[in-house]
Amino acid sequence: MDLISPDLGLIIWQTIGFGILFLVLAKYAWKPILAALEEREGTIEEALSTAEKARAEMENLVAENEKLLQEARVERDEILRTANENAAKIIEQAKGEASKEATRLIEEAKTVIQTEKEAALTDVKIQVAELSLLIAEKLLRTQLSEDTAQKALVEKFVEEIKLN
Amino acid sequence: MARKFICISVLFSAFLMVFSPTAQAASGDDEDKTGFIMHHIKDSHEWHFATLGDTHISLPLPVIIYSSDRGFEVYSSSNFVDPKTHTFGKEHNGYYIDDHDKLRAVDENRFFIDLSITKNVAMMFLVLGVSLYLILKASTQYKRNPNKAPKGIASFLEPVIVFVRDEIALPNIGPKYKKFTPYLLTLFFFIWFGNLLGLLPGAANLTGNIAVTVTLAMITFFVTNFNGNKAYWKHVVATPGVPLPLLFIIVPVEIIGLFTKPFALTVRLFVAITAGHIVILSFIGLIFVFESYAVGLASTLMVVFINLIELLVATIQAYVFTLFSAMYIGAAVADHGHDH
């Protein structure tokens, strides 16, 4: 059995042996193993893509939630702002109205007072006139016997009137 | 510490190699002391394990002979052993085994085929058994629950299977890889287990036998050429883009190229494995040649080191053989035309 000349017997046995090995393994080992590997790879890929999808969905949900929250916040702010504005407006309006009313009342009061004052003055004038007439009458009756006295009296009255 | 040991032993061995008178004297019967190397490398009709003094511990193997005139004949190889010398040479039923462990007929003109279960055939059955046991055991798990993570032997084999499929078959063969993956896997595991088991002490040098490697290479050759498509054959017999006069040179080269491929496969595996065995055995042989403890220490360390390298070589050679097979098949089945 030489080193570099192939032996026919061994070639035949090797062919038979390798042939058997190949046929048996191909049918009972490689076929199920390769199929299982492929199936498992498919399953893993699918699981991964599902997970990826779920993650994306989750992200979407979170983003949507965030958006909703943001919207809610904006709305709340809007409502608050409007409410504040309204309140301020109402207060302003109320203030304006109150001051207008007050002015009006004061004005009215002033008018009334003026009227009253005028009426009182008129009254006083009438009474003064009446009194004057009365005095004048009395004087005329009592003191107008003498000329000088009359004159002095008249002057005196006139003086008084001027002072008034 | 280990490095010091190595340095000292190497120094001692170098010293002894030059001056040892035993080394000079031993040169006469070197053949005896290192003959076991070639004996191990080559095939044999018996499986020899050890020699203790004058007792040979060996397993006689069946000798099967087919001849047209006598049909099948089966003998034990112990029938051919000379009881006096304990070596082959005794004649039995018209056959004898010569010095080179080759079966011969006494009548030189008789034609017969030696179908003996030689050491390498027995080794091949061992490799077959180990491969079948491991791989079939692994496959049961895939049949039972394909979607579970691999366990036990399957977890050991799965990365290799995936490697052969994804790194050897797919990139070199292309879209048709599925058809050839089982062949490549079988090839890879047979060579790999053969290489590894061949490293065991007392094991036969199966994948370092040229008959085995030539058979594997020829199987690849047939697989390649039976699956060769039109473009492949056109490339061989009428290389496109080559002017007619040049074809007379190119076509023979291409045809020779068909056969150099399996030849390269044959020689590469044979040489790599045989050389490894020879290197290991040579280091062991040094011990017997020098009969020195220092050499023994150095040799043993070197043998351990080379053995570790051989583990790597066993895997690399299985990979390379499978890779080149895949490349040859890939070239034969490629869809696209010749474009480079």
PDB file of C-alpha atoms in Angstrom, chain A residues 1 3-15 17-18 21-22 24-25 28-30 32-34 36-41 43, chain B residues 41-43 45 100-101 114-117 121 124 128 135 139 142-143 146-148 158 165 178 182-183 185-186 189-190 209 215-216 219:
ATOM      1  CA  MET A   1       0.000   0.000   0.000  1.00  0.00           C
ATOM      2  CA  LEU A   3       1.691   6.483  -0.027  1.00  0.00           C
ATOM      3  CA  ILE A   4       0.729   8.245  -3.231  1.00  0.00           C
ATOM      4  CA  SER A   5      -0.941   5.546  -5.282  1.00  0.00           C
ATOM      5  CA  PRO A   6      -4.622   5.312  -4.393  1.00  0.00           C
ATOM      6  CA  ASP A   7      -5.777   1.851  -3.458  1.00  0.00           C
ATOM      7  CA  LEU A   8      -8.776   0.611  -5.458  1.00  0.00           C
ATOM      8  CA  GLY A   9     -10.333  -1.242  -2.524  1.00  0.00           C
ATOM      9  CA  LEU A  10     -10.261   1.820  -0.319  1.00  0.00           C
ATOM     10  CA  ILE A  11     -11.720   3.960  -3.119  1.00  0.00           C
ATOM     11  CA  ILE A  12     -14.622   1.530  -3.469  1.00  0.00           C
ATOM     12  CA  TRP A  13     -15.226   1.377   0.271  1.00  0.00           C
ATOM     13  CA  GLN A  14     -14.910   5.122   0.607  1.00  0.00           C
ATOM     14  CA  THR A  15     -17.429   5.667  -2.206  1.00  0.00           C
ATOM     15  CA  GLY A  17     -19.326   4.658   2.881  1.00  0.00           C
ATOM     16  CA  PHE A  18     -19.583   8.286   1.877  1.00  0.00           C
ATOM     17  CA  LEU A  21     -23.412   8.727   4.944  1.00  0.00           C
ATOM     18  CA  PHE A  22     -24.698  11.285   2.463  1.00  0.00           C
ATOM     19  CA  VAL A  24     -28.767   8.817   5.423  1.00  0.00           C
ATOM     20  CA  LEU A  25     -27.780  12.271   6.624  1.00  0.00           C
ATOM     21  CA  TYR A  28     -32.777  11.994   8.195  1.00  0.00           C
ATOM     22  CA  ALA A  29     -30.590  14.855   9.375  1.00  0.00           C
ATOM     23  CA  TRP A  30     -29.941  17.706   6.951  1.00  0.00           C
ATOM     24  CA  PRO A  32     -35.147  18.299   9.073  1.00  0.00           C
ATOM     25  CA  ILE A  33     -32.285  20.355  10.518  1.00  0.00           C
ATOM     26  CA  LEU A  34     -32.142  22.839   7.639  1.00  0.00           C
ATOM     27  CA  ALA A  36     -36.037  23.626  11.298  1.00  0.00           C
ATOM     28  CA  LEU A  37     -33.308  26.262  11.086  1.00  0.00           C
ATOM     29  CA  GLU A  38     -35.156  28.055   8.341  1.00  0.00           C
ATOM     30  CA  GLU A  39     -38.390  27.849  10.256  1.00  0.00           C
ATOM     31  CA  ARG A  40     -36.757  29.123  13.400  1.00  0.00           C
ATOM     32  CA  GLU A  41     -35.091  31.963  11.540  1.00  0.00           C
ATOM     33  CA  THR A  43     -40.069  32.757  13.494  1.00  0.00           C
TER      34      THR A  43
ATOM     35  CA  ILE B  41       0.819   6.907   7.547  1.00  0.00           C
ATOM     36  CA  LYS B  42       0.038   4.094   5.146  1.00  0.00           C
ATOM     37  CA  ASP B  43      -2.883   1.743   5.069  1.00  0.00           C
ATOM     38  CA  HIS B  45      -4.358  -5.086   6.595  1.00  0.00           C
ATOM     39  CA  HIS B 100       4.445  -2.892   1.412  1.00  0.00           C
ATOM     40  CA  ASP B 101       1.355  -4.405   3.012  1.00  0.00           C
ATOM     41  CA  ASP B 114      -8.692  -6.387  -2.959  1.00  0.00           C
ATOM     42  CA  LEU B 115     -11.837  -5.312  -1.110  1.00  0.00           C
ATOM     43  CA  SER B 116     -10.335  -5.893   2.327  1.00  0.00           C
ATOM     44  CA  ILE B 117     -11.550  -4.058   5.349  1.00  0.00           C
ATOM     45  CA  VAL B 121     -11.764   1.208   5.844  1.00  0.00           C
ATOM     46  CA  MET B 124     -13.895   5.118   7.826  1.00  0.00           C
ATOM     47  CA  LEU B 128     -19.221   7.070   9.712  1.00  0.00           C
ATOM     48  CA  ILE B 135     -25.719  14.226  13.664  1.00  0.00           C
ATOM     49  CA  SER B 139     -31.521  16.022  14.312  1.00  0.00           C
ATOM     50  CA  TYR B 142     -35.017  19.655  15.502  1.00  0.00           C
ATOM     51  CA  LYS B 143     -37.774  17.239  14.588  1.00  0.00           C
ATOM     52  CA  PRO B 146     -37.781  23.198  15.879  1.00  0.00           C
ATOM     53  CA  ASN B 147     -38.421  26.551  17.520  1.00  0.00           C
ATOM     54  CA  LYS B 148     -36.569  25.877  20.749  1.00  0.00           C
ATOM     55  CA  GLU B 158     -25.695  24.093  14.889  1.00  0.00           C
ATOM     56  CA  ARG B 165     -24.734  27.038   4.964  1.00  0.00           C
ATOM     57  CA  LYS B 178     -30.140  24.781  -1.044  1.00  0.00           C
ATOM     58  CA  PRO B 182     -26.613  18.702   2.255  1.00  0.00           C
ATOM     59  CA  TYR B 183     -23.665  17.496   0.185  1.00  0.00           C
ATOM     60  CA  LEU B 185     -22.467  19.548   5.083  1.00  0.00           C
ATOM     61  CA  THR B 186     -21.805  15.830   4.712  1.00  0.00           C
ATOM     62  CA  PHE B 189     -18.457  16.773   8.765  1.00  0.00           C
ATOM     63  CA  PHE B 190     -16.894  13.656   7.239  1.00  0.00           C
ATOM     64  CA  ASN B 209      -4.880   8.735   2.578  1.00  0.00           C
ATOM     65  CA  THR B 215     -12.661   9.750  -3.867  1.00  0.00           C
ATOM     66  CA  LEU B 216     -14.028  12.843  -2.149  1.00  0.00           C
ATOM     67  CA  ILE B 219     -17.436  13.124  -5.957  1.00  0.00           C
TER      68      ILE B 219
END
